């Protein structure tokens, strides 16, 4: 079977790390629990025991969701609903002048369709919306996944998405992805056809890639779809999910450093994950982001090419180099 028999004992045959090839393989998404040791231990999200218990309960439900089956709904508490409402309003207000029109238009469309103003949307509703817009689908996950797993899922137009909400005492910034980050940050991007296609391309590049390239693709994902910016009418606007989902990040955005994005330079950069970004990388426009990432992708060495067959819903190899 693929990913297992290939050995390099005697030969030039490269070892190819396992990756999901088809719908059946996707059923194993999100089964591993990753513990991130870099966590910011001062944040109430890590220190409040009551919060941890509630969070574990939701994480269990999310983890038990098998990709392809109905996503379980969560009965959010009043406190959780209040956190959503409060931060949603502030994000909306602050985001207007700082975020890209492209992101804002997609957000406007979905917030009206699903009533973001009034309640926390369920992932089952988000999933149905995205499927209709761009064919993206959701796997509910307990928390952050490995870069490889998150990126590999994108190759199948699958978004691994958390379902718990950040701590009510400090909703300005979450050191981990939570549903506010996923829904107000990533979902408007996955609802955009070109961005959905780009995400899938990154996923295909990551499938079977060696670890050093996973790290580089992860860093580029971070630099663009998580925290990227681009010019609009001469002004730099944020479009990344991590900017759009955090009022702390939005407050930081106008006073931070900017650097012109170049994947060949930035694929190996270091960046913080527990505090706001000191530097945002910007492009002239979004087309440039797409072109540059595609060019970078072509430079990666993989022993085979892959493409996604939309009819059979699987990744197929094109060539062995
Ligand atoms: N820092 C982001 C936020 O507060 O929304 C979440 C984590 C992004 C990787
Ligand atoms: Fe994210």
PDB file of C-alpha atoms and ligand atoms in Angstrom:
ATOM      1  CA  UNK A   1       0.000   0.000   0.000  1.00  0.00           C
ATOM      2  CA  UNK A   2       1.115   3.504  -0.665  1.00  0.00           C
ATOM      3  CA  UNK A   3       3.266   5.187   1.903  1.00  0.00           C
ATOM      4  CA  UNK A   4       4.399   1.912   3.367  1.00  0.00           C
ATOM      5  CA  UNK A   5       6.195  -0.360   0.950  1.00  0.00           C
ATOM      6  CA  UNK A   6       8.506   2.216  -0.458  1.00  0.00           C
ATOM      7  CA  UNK A   7      11.897   1.749   1.122  1.00  0.00           C
ATOM      8  CA  UNK A   8      15.175   3.306   0.242  1.00  0.00           C
ATOM      9  CA  UNK A   9      17.413   0.479   1.381  1.00  0.00           C
ATOM     10  CA  UNK A  10      19.166  -0.110  -1.857  1.00  0.00           C
ATOM     11  CA  UNK A  11      17.885   2.442  -4.103  1.00  0.00           C
ATOM     12  CA  UNK A  12      16.833   5.623  -5.654  1.00  0.00           C
ATOM     13  CA  UNK A  13      13.193   4.986  -4.781  1.00  0.00           C
ATOM     14  CA  UNK A  14      12.257   7.778  -2.388  1.00  0.00           C
ATOM     15  CA  UNK A  15      10.237   7.239   0.762  1.00  0.00           C
ATOM     16  CA  UNK A  16       6.928   9.019   0.391  1.00  0.00           C
ATOM     17  CA  UNK A  17       5.202  10.060   3.613  1.00  0.00           C
ATOM     18  CA  UNK A  18       1.585   8.889   3.863  1.00  0.00           C
ATOM     19  CA  UNK A  19      -1.092  11.265   2.674  1.00  0.00           C
ATOM     20  CA  UNK A  20      -4.852  10.919   2.210  1.00  0.00           C
ATOM     21  CA  UNK A  21      -5.550   9.971  -1.379  1.00  0.00           C
ATOM     22  CA  UNK A  22      -9.312   9.506  -1.380  1.00  0.00           C
ATOM     23  CA  UNK A  23     -12.519  10.030   0.572  1.00  0.00           C
ATOM     24  CA  UNK A  24     -11.941   6.883   2.564  1.00  0.00           C
ATOM     25  CA  UNK A  25      -8.483   8.013   3.680  1.00  0.00           C
ATOM     26  CA  UNK A  26     -10.063  11.242   4.940  1.00  0.00           C
ATOM     27  CA  UNK A  27     -11.933   9.289   7.625  1.00  0.00           C
ATOM     28  CA  UNK A  28      -8.724   9.169   9.630  1.00  0.00           C
ATOM     29  CA  UNK A  29      -8.405  12.982   9.766  1.00  0.00           C
ATOM     30  CA  UNK A  30      -8.101  14.502  13.217  1.00  0.00           C
ATOM     31  CA  UNK A  31      -7.679  11.280  15.167  1.00  0.00           C
ATOM     32  CA  UNK A  32      -4.360  12.224  16.701  1.00  0.00           C
ATOM     33  CA  UNK A  33      -4.275  14.662  19.584  1.00  0.00           C
ATOM     34  CA  UNK A  34      -1.402  17.083  19.281  1.00  0.00           C
ATOM     35  CA  UNK A  35      -0.144  18.826  22.395  1.00  0.00           C
ATOM     36  CA  UNK A  36       1.526  22.095  21.574  1.00  0.00           C
ATOM     37  CA  UNK A  37       4.337  22.757  24.000  1.00  0.00           C
ATOM     38  CA  UNK A  38       4.773  26.355  23.032  1.00  0.00           C
ATOM     39  CA  UNK A  39       1.472  27.345  24.629  1.00  0.00           C
ATOM     40  CA  UNK A  40       1.279  30.670  26.360  1.00  0.00           C
ATOM     41  CA  UNK A  41       0.669  29.426  29.880  1.00  0.00           C
ATOM     42  CA  UNK A  42      -0.392  32.819  31.246  1.00  0.00           C
ATOM     43  CA  UNK A  43      -3.438  33.032  29.026  1.00  0.00           C
ATOM     44  CA  UNK A  44      -6.753  32.241  30.823  1.00  0.00           C
ATOM     45  CA  UNK A  45      -7.417  29.705  28.076  1.00  0.00           C
ATOM     46  CA  UNK A  46      -4.733  27.523  29.684  1.00  0.00           C
ATOM     47  CA  UNK A  47      -5.190  28.401  33.359  1.00  0.00           C
ATOM     48  CA  UNK A  48      -8.969  28.425  33.942  1.00  0.00           C
ATOM     49  CA  UNK A  49      -9.937  24.871  34.963  1.00  0.00           C
ATOM     50  CA  UNK A  50     -13.639  25.370  34.386  1.00  0.00           C
ATOM     51  CA  UNK A  51     -12.893  26.579  30.895  1.00  0.00           C
ATOM     52  CA  UNK A  52     -10.637  23.573  30.283  1.00  0.00           C
ATOM     53  CA  UNK A  53     -13.380  21.132  31.270  1.00  0.00           C
ATOM     54  CA  UNK A  54     -15.955  22.683  28.945  1.00  0.00           C
ATOM     55  CA  UNK A  55     -13.355  22.843  26.231  1.00  0.00           C
ATOM     56  CA  UNK A  56     -12.499  19.146  26.601  1.00  0.00           C
ATOM     57  CA  UNK A  57     -16.192  18.238  26.346  1.00  0.00           C
ATOM     58  CA  UNK A  58     -16.528  20.070  23.037  1.00  0.00           C
ATOM     59  CA  UNK A  59     -13.159  18.770  21.799  1.00  0.00           C
ATOM     60  CA  UNK A  60     -14.353  15.188  22.340  1.00  0.00           C
ATOM     61  CA  UNK A  61     -17.502  15.767  20.310  1.00  0.00           C
ATOM     62  CA  UNK A  62     -15.502  17.388  17.504  1.00  0.00           C
ATOM     63  CA  UNK A  63     -12.893  14.669  17.458  1.00  0.00           C
ATOM     64  CA  UNK A  64     -15.530  11.970  17.158  1.00  0.00           C
ATOM     65  CA  UNK A  65     -16.875  13.533  13.982  1.00  0.00           C
ATOM     66  CA  UNK A  66     -15.852  11.230  11.141  1.00  0.00           C
ATOM     67  CA  UNK A  67     -15.291  13.176   7.954  1.00  0.00           C
ATOM     68  CA  UNK A  68     -18.225  12.696   5.597  1.00  0.00           C
ATOM     69  CA  UNK A  69     -20.789  12.162   8.353  1.00  0.00           C
ATOM     70  CA  UNK A  70     -23.098  14.842   9.754  1.00  0.00           C
ATOM     71  CA  UNK A  71     -21.230  17.336  11.916  1.00  0.00           C
ATOM     72  CA  UNK A  72     -22.622  17.300  15.460  1.00  0.00           C
ATOM     73  CA  UNK A  73     -24.145  20.574  16.663  1.00  0.00           C
ATOM     74  CA  UNK A  74     -22.964  22.111  19.931  1.00  0.00           C
ATOM     75  CA  UNK A  75     -25.341  23.570  22.457  1.00  0.00           C
ATOM     76  CA  UNK A  76     -23.443  26.776  23.225  1.00  0.00           C
ATOM     77  CA  UNK A  77     -23.910  28.318  26.659  1.00  0.00           C
ATOM     78  CA  UNK A  78     -25.158  31.857  27.246  1.00  0.00           C
ATOM     79  CA  UNK A  79     -21.672  32.915  28.186  1.00  0.00           C
ATOM     80  CA  UNK A  80     -20.278  31.496  24.942  1.00  0.00           C
ATOM     81  CA  UNK A  81     -23.001  33.194  22.903  1.00  0.00           C
ATOM     82  CA  UNK A  82     -22.203  36.470  24.691  1.00  0.00           C
ATOM     83  CA  UNK A  83     -18.493  36.135  23.858  1.00  0.00           C
ATOM     84  CA  UNK A  84     -19.331  35.595  20.197  1.00  0.00           C
ATOM     85  CA  UNK A  85     -21.726  38.567  20.010  1.00  0.00           C
ATOM     86  CA  UNK A  86     -19.368  40.919  21.750  1.00  0.00           C
ATOM     87  CA  UNK A  87     -16.266  40.107  19.756  1.00  0.00           C
ATOM     88  CA  UNK A  88     -18.152  39.814  16.482  1.00  0.00           C
ATOM     89  CA  UNK A  89     -19.371  43.411  16.804  1.00  0.00           C
ATOM     90  CA  UNK A  90     -15.940  44.778  17.653  1.00  0.00           C
ATOM     91  CA  UNK A  91     -14.255  42.823  14.860  1.00  0.00           C
ATOM     92  CA  UNK A  92     -16.833  44.058  12.360  1.00  0.00           C
ATOM     93  CA  UNK A  93     -16.304  47.661  13.391  1.00  0.00           C
ATOM     94  CA  UNK A  94     -12.505  47.645  13.531  1.00  0.00           C
ATOM     95  CA  UNK A  95     -12.188  45.481  10.440  1.00  0.00           C
ATOM     96  CA  UNK A  96     -13.996  47.888   8.109  1.00  0.00           C
ATOM     97  CA  UNK A  97     -11.072  50.173   7.449  1.00  0.00           C
ATOM     98  CA  UNK A  98      -8.241  47.688   7.955  1.00  0.00           C
ATOM     99  CA  UNK A  99      -9.296  44.563   6.075  1.00  0.00           C
ATOM    100  CA  UNK A 100      -9.366  43.850   2.368  1.00  0.00           C
ATOM    101  CA  UNK A 101     -12.572  44.348   0.396  1.00  0.00           C
ATOM    102  CA  UNK A 102     -12.264  40.879  -0.929  1.00  0.00           C
ATOM    103  CA  UNK A 103     -12.486  39.392   2.551  1.00  0.00           C
ATOM    104  CA  UNK A 104     -15.178  41.852   3.662  1.00  0.00           C
ATOM    105  CA  UNK A 105     -17.458  41.097   0.713  1.00  0.00           C
ATOM    106  CA  UNK A 106     -17.335  37.382   1.369  1.00  0.00           C
ATOM    107  CA  UNK A 107     -17.950  37.942   5.069  1.00  0.00           C
ATOM    108  CA  UNK A 108     -20.938  40.160   4.377  1.00  0.00           C
ATOM    109  CA  UNK A 109     -22.515  37.533   2.208  1.00  0.00           C
ATOM    110  CA  UNK A 110     -22.184  34.717   4.710  1.00  0.00           C
ATOM    111  CA  UNK A 111     -23.040  36.762   7.809  1.00  0.00           C
ATOM    112  CA  UNK A 112     -26.346  37.718   6.231  1.00  0.00           C
ATOM    113  CA  UNK A 113     -27.079  34.190   5.078  1.00  0.00           C
ATOM    114  CA  UNK A 114     -26.372  32.631   8.474  1.00  0.00           C
ATOM    115  CA  UNK A 115     -27.313  35.411  10.916  1.00  0.00           C
ATOM    116  CA  UNK A 116     -23.900  35.888  12.552  1.00  0.00           C
ATOM    117  CA  UNK A 117     -25.255  38.912  14.373  1.00  0.00           C
ATOM    118  CA  UNK A 118     -27.636  36.849  16.448  1.00  0.00           C
ATOM    119  CA  UNK A 119     -25.985  33.552  17.293  1.00  0.00           C
ATOM    120  CA  UNK A 120     -22.969  31.312  16.914  1.00  0.00           C
ATOM    121  CA  UNK A 121     -23.392  29.459  13.634  1.00  0.00           C
ATOM    122  CA  UNK A 122     -23.082  25.661  13.723  1.00  0.00           C
ATOM    123  CA  UNK A 123     -20.351  24.004  11.671  1.00  0.00           C
ATOM    124  CA  UNK A 124     -23.043  21.962   9.905  1.00  0.00           C
ATOM    125  CA  UNK A 125     -24.467  25.239   8.502  1.00  0.00           C
ATOM    126  CA  UNK A 126     -21.031  26.530   7.547  1.00  0.00           C
ATOM    127  CA  UNK A 127     -20.299  23.236   5.806  1.00  0.00           C
ATOM    128  CA  UNK A 128     -23.498  23.428   3.729  1.00  0.00           C
ATOM    129  CA  UNK A 129     -22.761  27.061   2.823  1.00  0.00           C
ATOM    130  CA  UNK A 130     -19.184  26.385   1.726  1.00  0.00           C
ATOM    131  CA  UNK A 131     -20.139  23.289  -0.239  1.00  0.00           C
ATOM    132  CA  UNK A 132     -22.618  25.338  -2.230  1.00  0.00           C
ATOM    133  CA  UNK A 133     -20.203  28.255  -2.775  1.00  0.00           C
ATOM    134  CA  UNK A 134     -16.860  26.609  -3.518  1.00  0.00           C
ATOM    135  CA  UNK A 135     -17.116  22.893  -2.749  1.00  0.00           C
ATOM    136  CA  UNK A 136     -15.126  23.233   0.485  1.00  0.00           C
ATOM    137  CA  UNK A 137     -16.157  20.847   3.261  1.00  0.00           C
ATOM    138  CA  UNK A 138     -15.541  20.688   6.997  1.00  0.00           C
ATOM    139  CA  UNK A 139     -14.081  18.180   9.388  1.00  0.00           C
ATOM    140  CA  UNK A 140     -14.675  19.210  13.000  1.00  0.00           C
ATOM    141  CA  UNK A 141     -11.436  18.937  14.969  1.00  0.00           C
ATOM    142  CA  UNK A 142     -10.579  19.075  18.675  1.00  0.00           C
ATOM    143  CA  UNK A 143      -7.860  21.694  18.295  1.00  0.00           C
ATOM    144  CA  UNK A 144      -4.760  22.469  16.317  1.00  0.00           C
ATOM    145  CA  UNK A 145      -3.507  19.681  14.028  1.00  0.00           C
ATOM    146  CA  UNK A 146      -0.037  19.030  12.704  1.00  0.00           C
ATOM    147  CA  UNK A 147       0.845  21.203   9.718  1.00  0.00           C
ATOM    148  CA  UNK A 148       0.968  18.107   7.542  1.00  0.00           C
ATOM    149  CA  UNK A 149      -2.523  16.957   8.447  1.00  0.00           C
ATOM    150  CA  UNK A 150      -4.102  20.405   8.090  1.00  0.00           C
ATOM    151  CA  UNK A 151      -2.434  21.044   4.719  1.00  0.00           C
ATOM    152  CA  UNK A 152      -3.023  17.531   3.343  1.00  0.00           C
ATOM    153  CA  UNK A 153      -6.771  17.892   3.986  1.00  0.00           C
ATOM    154  CA  UNK A 154      -6.852  21.052   1.852  1.00  0.00           C
ATOM    155  CA  UNK A 155      -5.875  18.944  -1.188  1.00  0.00           C
ATOM    156  CA  UNK A 156      -9.400  17.473  -0.962  1.00  0.00           C
ATOM    157  CA  UNK A 157     -11.033  20.834  -0.309  1.00  0.00           C
ATOM    158  CA  UNK A 158     -11.456  19.902   3.335  1.00  0.00           C
ATOM    159  CA  UNK A 159     -11.054  22.449   6.107  1.00  0.00           C
ATOM    160  CA  UNK A 160     -10.181  21.027   9.544  1.00  0.00           C
ATOM    161  CA  UNK A 161     -12.079  23.335  11.853  1.00  0.00           C
ATOM    162  CA  UNK A 162     -12.331  23.695  15.637  1.00  0.00           C
ATOM    163  CA  UNK A 163     -15.693  24.042  17.339  1.00  0.00           C
ATOM    164  CA  UNK A 164     -14.959  25.485  20.803  1.00  0.00           C
ATOM    165  CA  UNK A 165     -14.833  29.190  21.568  1.00  0.00           C
ATOM    166  CA  UNK A 166     -12.059  31.264  23.153  1.00  0.00           C
ATOM    167  CA  UNK A 167     -12.044  32.390  26.803  1.00  0.00           C
ATOM    168  CA  UNK A 168     -14.620  35.059  27.675  1.00  0.00           C
ATOM    169  CA  UNK A 169     -12.198  37.115  29.760  1.00  0.00           C
ATOM    170  CA  UNK A 170      -9.744  37.697  26.976  1.00  0.00           C
ATOM    171  CA  UNK A 171     -11.510  37.455  23.636  1.00  0.00           C
ATOM    172  CA  UNK A 172      -9.179  39.984  21.951  1.00  0.00           C
ATOM    173  CA  UNK A 173      -6.596  37.394  21.122  1.00  0.00           C
ATOM    174  CA  UNK A 174      -6.615  33.624  21.213  1.00  0.00           C
ATOM    175  CA  UNK A 175      -3.243  31.878  21.104  1.00  0.00           C
ATOM    176  CA  UNK A 176      -4.961  28.895  19.462  1.00  0.00           C
ATOM    177  CA  UNK A 177      -7.434  28.550  16.639  1.00  0.00           C
ATOM    178  CA  UNK A 178     -11.027  28.601  17.983  1.00  0.00           C
ATOM    179  CA  UNK A 179     -14.372  28.940  16.217  1.00  0.00           C
ATOM    180  CA  UNK A 180     -14.154  32.736  16.051  1.00  0.00           C
ATOM    181  CA  UNK A 181     -10.857  32.435  14.233  1.00  0.00           C
ATOM    182  CA  UNK A 182     -12.168  29.698  11.933  1.00  0.00           C
ATOM    183  CA  UNK A 183     -15.541  31.229  11.120  1.00  0.00           C
ATOM    184  CA  UNK A 184     -14.713  34.928  10.998  1.00  0.00           C
ATOM    185  CA  UNK A 185     -11.170  34.381   9.700  1.00  0.00           C
ATOM    186  CA  UNK A 186     -10.956  31.368   7.406  1.00  0.00           C
ATOM    187  CA  UNK A 187     -14.498  30.747   6.236  1.00  0.00           C
ATOM    188  CA  UNK A 188     -14.882  33.992   4.205  1.00  0.00           C
ATOM    189  CA  UNK A 189     -11.626  33.015   2.456  1.00  0.00           C
ATOM    190  CA  UNK A 190     -12.723  29.451   1.696  1.00  0.00           C
ATOM    191  CA  UNK A 191     -15.965  30.954   0.327  1.00  0.00           C
ATOM    192  CA  UNK A 192     -13.919  32.742  -2.363  1.00  0.00           C
ATOM    193  CA  UNK A 193     -13.442  30.565  -5.455  1.00  0.00           C
ATOM    194  CA  UNK A 194      -9.871  31.653  -6.241  1.00  0.00           C
ATOM    195  CA  UNK A 195      -8.729  31.417  -2.642  1.00  0.00           C
ATOM    196  CA  UNK A 196     -10.391  28.017  -2.307  1.00  0.00           C
ATOM    197  CA  UNK A 197      -8.516  26.860  -5.426  1.00  0.00           C
ATOM    198  CA  UNK A 198      -5.238  28.268  -4.118  1.00  0.00           C
ATOM    199  CA  UNK A 199      -5.773  26.504  -0.779  1.00  0.00           C
ATOM    200  CA  UNK A 200      -6.339  23.225  -2.593  1.00  0.00           C
ATOM    201  CA  UNK A 201      -3.148  23.774  -4.635  1.00  0.00           C
ATOM    202  CA  UNK A 202      -1.159  24.259  -1.435  1.00  0.00           C
ATOM    203  CA  UNK A 203      -2.763  21.078  -0.098  1.00  0.00           C
ATOM    204  CA  UNK A 204      -1.759  19.130  -3.213  1.00  0.00           C
ATOM    205  CA  UNK A 205       1.817  20.417  -2.905  1.00  0.00           C
ATOM    206  CA  UNK A 206       1.875  19.238   0.706  1.00  0.00           C
ATOM    207  CA  UNK A 207       0.638  15.728  -0.093  1.00  0.00           C
ATOM    208  CA  UNK A 208       3.512  13.295   0.256  1.00  0.00           C
ATOM    209  CA  UNK A 209       5.967  16.174   0.718  1.00  0.00           C
ATOM    210  CA  UNK A 210       9.031  15.718   2.863  1.00  0.00           C
ATOM    211  CA  UNK A 211       9.014  17.343   6.276  1.00  0.00           C
ATOM    212  CA  UNK A 212      11.192  20.322   5.369  1.00  0.00           C
ATOM    213  CA  UNK A 213       8.778  21.263   2.590  1.00  0.00           C
ATOM    214  CA  UNK A 214       5.767  20.822   4.888  1.00  0.00           C
ATOM    215  CA  UNK A 215       7.413  23.319   7.206  1.00  0.00           C
ATOM    216  CA  UNK A 216       8.011  25.754   4.359  1.00  0.00           C
ATOM    217  CA  UNK A 217       4.465  25.406   3.038  1.00  0.00           C
ATOM    218  CA  UNK A 218       3.164  25.865   6.584  1.00  0.00           C
ATOM    219  CA  UNK A 219       5.221  29.032   6.950  1.00  0.00           C
ATOM    220  CA  UNK A 220       3.914  30.349   3.626  1.00  0.00           C
ATOM    221  CA  UNK A 221       0.353  29.509   4.608  1.00  0.00           C
ATOM    222  CA  UNK A 222       0.934  31.460   7.818  1.00  0.00           C
ATOM    223  CA  UNK A 223       2.459  34.381   5.906  1.00  0.00           C
ATOM    224  CA  UNK A 224      -0.476  34.635   3.483  1.00  0.00           C
ATOM    225  CA  UNK A 225      -3.820  33.057   4.331  1.00  0.00           C
ATOM    226  CA  UNK A 226      -3.263  33.430   8.089  1.00  0.00           C
ATOM    227  CA  UNK A 227      -1.555  36.834   8.326  1.00  0.00           C
ATOM    228  CA  UNK A 228      -1.142  38.191   4.810  1.00  0.00           C
ATOM    229  CA  UNK A 229      -1.869  41.703   3.571  1.00  0.00           C
ATOM    230  CA  UNK A 230      -2.181  43.278   0.144  1.00  0.00           C
ATOM    231  CA  UNK A 231      -2.484  46.714  -1.364  1.00  0.00           C
ATOM    232  CA  UNK A 232      -5.872  48.112  -2.260  1.00  0.00           C
ATOM    233  CA  UNK A 233      -5.997  51.591  -3.778  1.00  0.00           C
ATOM    234  CA  UNK A 234      -2.481  52.195  -2.554  1.00  0.00           C
ATOM    235  CA  UNK A 235      -3.194  51.197   1.047  1.00  0.00           C
ATOM    236  CA  UNK A 236      -2.114  47.998   2.764  1.00  0.00           C
ATOM    237  CA  UNK A 237      -5.094  45.950   3.956  1.00  0.00           C
ATOM    238  CA  UNK A 238      -5.129  42.666   5.832  1.00  0.00           C
ATOM    239  CA  UNK A 239      -6.740  39.624   4.332  1.00  0.00           C
ATOM    240  CA  UNK A 240      -5.335  36.826   6.540  1.00  0.00           C
ATOM    241  CA  UNK A 241      -7.647  34.873   8.837  1.00  0.00           C
ATOM    242  CA  UNK A 242      -5.572  35.588  11.939  1.00  0.00           C
ATOM    243  CA  UNK A 243      -5.819  39.335  11.418  1.00  0.00           C
ATOM    244  CA  UNK A 244      -9.546  39.260  10.715  1.00  0.00           C
ATOM    245  CA  UNK A 245     -10.367  37.177  13.809  1.00  0.00           C
ATOM    246  CA  UNK A 246      -8.463  39.127  16.446  1.00  0.00           C
ATOM    247  CA  UNK A 247      -9.095  42.652  17.684  1.00  0.00           C
ATOM    248  CA  UNK A 248      -5.625  42.553  19.238  1.00  0.00           C
ATOM    249  CA  UNK A 249      -4.170  41.811  15.834  1.00  0.00           C
ATOM    250  CA  UNK A 250      -6.303  44.553  14.235  1.00  0.00           C
ATOM    251  CA  UNK A 251      -5.079  47.099  16.804  1.00  0.00           C
ATOM    252  CA  UNK A 252      -1.524  46.021  16.109  1.00  0.00           C
ATOM    253  CA  UNK A 253      -1.886  46.026  12.329  1.00  0.00           C
ATOM    254  CA  UNK A 254      -1.530  49.797  11.666  1.00  0.00           C
ATOM    255  CA  UNK A 255       1.509  50.141  13.923  1.00  0.00           C
ATOM    256  CA  UNK A 256       3.408  46.996  12.905  1.00  0.00           C
ATOM    257  CA  UNK A 257       6.176  46.517  10.320  1.00  0.00           C
ATOM    258  CA  UNK A 258       5.458  45.603   6.727  1.00  0.00           C
ATOM    259  CA  UNK A 259       7.654  43.740   4.317  1.00  0.00           C
ATOM    260  CA  UNK A 260       7.083  42.839   0.693  1.00  0.00           C
ATOM    261  CA  UNK A 261       6.103  39.166   0.456  1.00  0.00           C
ATOM    262  CA  UNK A 262       8.442  36.885  -1.461  1.00  0.00           C
ATOM    263  CA  UNK A 263       7.937  33.139  -0.912  1.00  0.00           C
ATOM    264  CA  UNK A 264      11.527  32.377  -1.895  1.00  0.00           C
ATOM    265  CA  UNK A 265      12.708  34.596   0.967  1.00  0.00           C
ATOM    266  CA  UNK A 266       9.933  34.025   3.488  1.00  0.00           C
ATOM    267  CA  UNK A 267       9.441  30.247   3.298  1.00  0.00           C
ATOM    268  CA  UNK A 268      12.115  29.811   5.962  1.00  0.00           C
ATOM    269  CA  UNK A 269      11.315  32.730   8.230  1.00  0.00           C
ATOM    270  CA  UNK A 270      10.518  32.526  11.942  1.00  0.00           C
ATOM    271  CA  UNK A 271       7.289  33.949  13.334  1.00  0.00           C
ATOM    272  CA  UNK A 272       5.615  34.049  16.747  1.00  0.00           C
ATOM    273  CA  UNK A 273       2.435  32.004  17.323  1.00  0.00           C
ATOM    274  CA  UNK A 274       1.493  33.190  20.822  1.00  0.00           C
ATOM    275  CA  UNK A 275       1.577  36.980  20.436  1.00  0.00           C
ATOM    276  CA  UNK A 276       0.527  39.456  17.733  1.00  0.00           C
ATOM    277  CA  UNK A 277       2.682  39.485  14.615  1.00  0.00           C
ATOM    278  CA  UNK A 278       5.557  42.005  14.639  1.00  0.00           C
ATOM    279  CA  UNK A 279       5.682  42.039  10.821  1.00  0.00           C
ATOM    280  CA  UNK A 280       3.043  41.522   8.148  1.00  0.00           C
ATOM    281  CA  UNK A 281       3.989  40.519   4.627  1.00  0.00           C
ATOM    282  CA  UNK A 282       2.152  42.316   1.838  1.00  0.00           C
ATOM    283  CA  UNK A 283       1.723  41.820  -1.890  1.00  0.00           C
ATOM    284  CA  UNK A 284       0.749  44.294  -4.603  1.00  0.00           C
ATOM    285  CA  UNK A 285      -2.585  42.545  -4.971  1.00  0.00           C
ATOM    286  CA  UNK A 286      -4.111  39.146  -4.472  1.00  0.00           C
ATOM    287  CA  UNK A 287      -3.234  37.904  -7.954  1.00  0.00           C
ATOM    288  CA  UNK A 288       0.389  38.389  -7.038  1.00  0.00           C
ATOM    289  CA  UNK A 289      -0.051  36.189  -3.958  1.00  0.00           C
ATOM    290  CA  UNK A 290      -1.458  33.430  -6.156  1.00  0.00           C
ATOM    291  CA  UNK A 291       1.199  33.756  -8.876  1.00  0.00           C
ATOM    292  CA  UNK A 292       4.082  33.786  -6.434  1.00  0.00           C
ATOM    293  CA  UNK A 293       2.871  30.805  -4.453  1.00  0.00           C
ATOM    294  CA  UNK A 294       2.350  28.828  -7.639  1.00  0.00           C
ATOM    295  CA  UNK A 295       5.842  29.712  -8.815  1.00  0.00           C
ATOM    296  CA  UNK A 296       7.269  28.658  -5.484  1.00  0.00           C
ATOM    297  CA  UNK A 297       5.308  25.396  -5.657  1.00  0.00           C
ATOM    298  CA  UNK A 298       6.922  24.570  -8.975  1.00  0.00           C
ATOM    299  CA  UNK A 299      10.339  24.879  -7.371  1.00  0.00           C
ATOM    300  CA  UNK A 300       9.624  22.208  -4.753  1.00  0.00           C
ATOM    301  CA  UNK A 301      11.206  18.842  -5.423  1.00  0.00           C
ATOM    302  CA  UNK A 302       8.787  15.953  -5.242  1.00  0.00           C
ATOM    303  CA  UNK A 303       9.354  12.554  -6.841  1.00  0.00           C
ATOM    304  CA  UNK A 304       5.916  12.699  -8.470  1.00  0.00           C
ATOM    305  CA  UNK A 305       3.287  15.160  -9.604  1.00  0.00           C
ATOM    306  CA  UNK A 306      -0.262  15.028  -8.263  1.00  0.00           C
ATOM    307  CA  UNK A 307      -3.598  16.319  -9.423  1.00  0.00           C
ATOM    308  CA  UNK A 308      -7.071  16.070  -7.940  1.00  0.00           C
ATOM    309  CA  UNK A 309      -9.638  14.140  -9.928  1.00  0.00           C
ATOM    310  CA  UNK A 310     -12.958  15.856  -9.185  1.00  0.00           C
ATOM    311  CA  UNK A 311     -15.061  13.001 -10.558  1.00  0.00           C
ATOM    312  CA  UNK A 312     -13.444  10.216  -8.594  1.00  0.00           C
ATOM    313  CA  UNK A 313     -12.595  12.536  -5.714  1.00  0.00           C
ATOM    314  CA  UNK A 314      -9.048  11.390  -5.377  1.00  0.00           C
ATOM    315  CA  UNK A 315      -5.474  12.468  -5.846  1.00  0.00           C
ATOM    316  CA  UNK A 316      -3.762  10.900  -8.820  1.00  0.00           C
ATOM    317  CA  UNK A 317      -0.084  10.809  -9.690  1.00  0.00           C
ATOM    318  CA  UNK A 318       0.920  12.355 -12.995  1.00  0.00           C
ATOM    319  CA  UNK A 319       4.562  11.552 -13.300  1.00  0.00           C
ATOM    320  CA  UNK A 320       7.416   9.850 -11.552  1.00  0.00           C
ATOM    321  CA  UNK A 321      10.532  11.945 -11.881  1.00  0.00           C
TER     322      UNK A 321
HETATM  323  N1  LIG B   1      -4.624  34.705  17.233  1.00  0.00           N
HETATM  324  C1  LIG B   1      -5.795  34.309  16.494  1.00  0.00           C
HETATM  325  C2  LIG B   1      -7.032  35.003  17.075  1.00  0.00           C
HETATM  326  O1  LIG B   1      -6.998  35.550  18.161  1.00  0.00           O
HETATM  327  O2  LIG B   1      -8.075  34.973  16.450  1.00  0.00           O
HETATM  328  C3  LIG B   1      -6.043  32.813  16.524  1.00  0.00           C
HETATM  329  C4  LIG B   1      -4.892  31.894  16.137  1.00  0.00           C
HETATM  330  C5  LIG B   1      -4.481  31.962  14.708  1.00  0.00           C
HETATM  331  C6  LIG B   1      -3.528  30.891  14.307  1.00  0.00           C
HETATM  332 FE1  LIG B   2      -5.900  29.603  11.073  1.00  0.00          FE
END
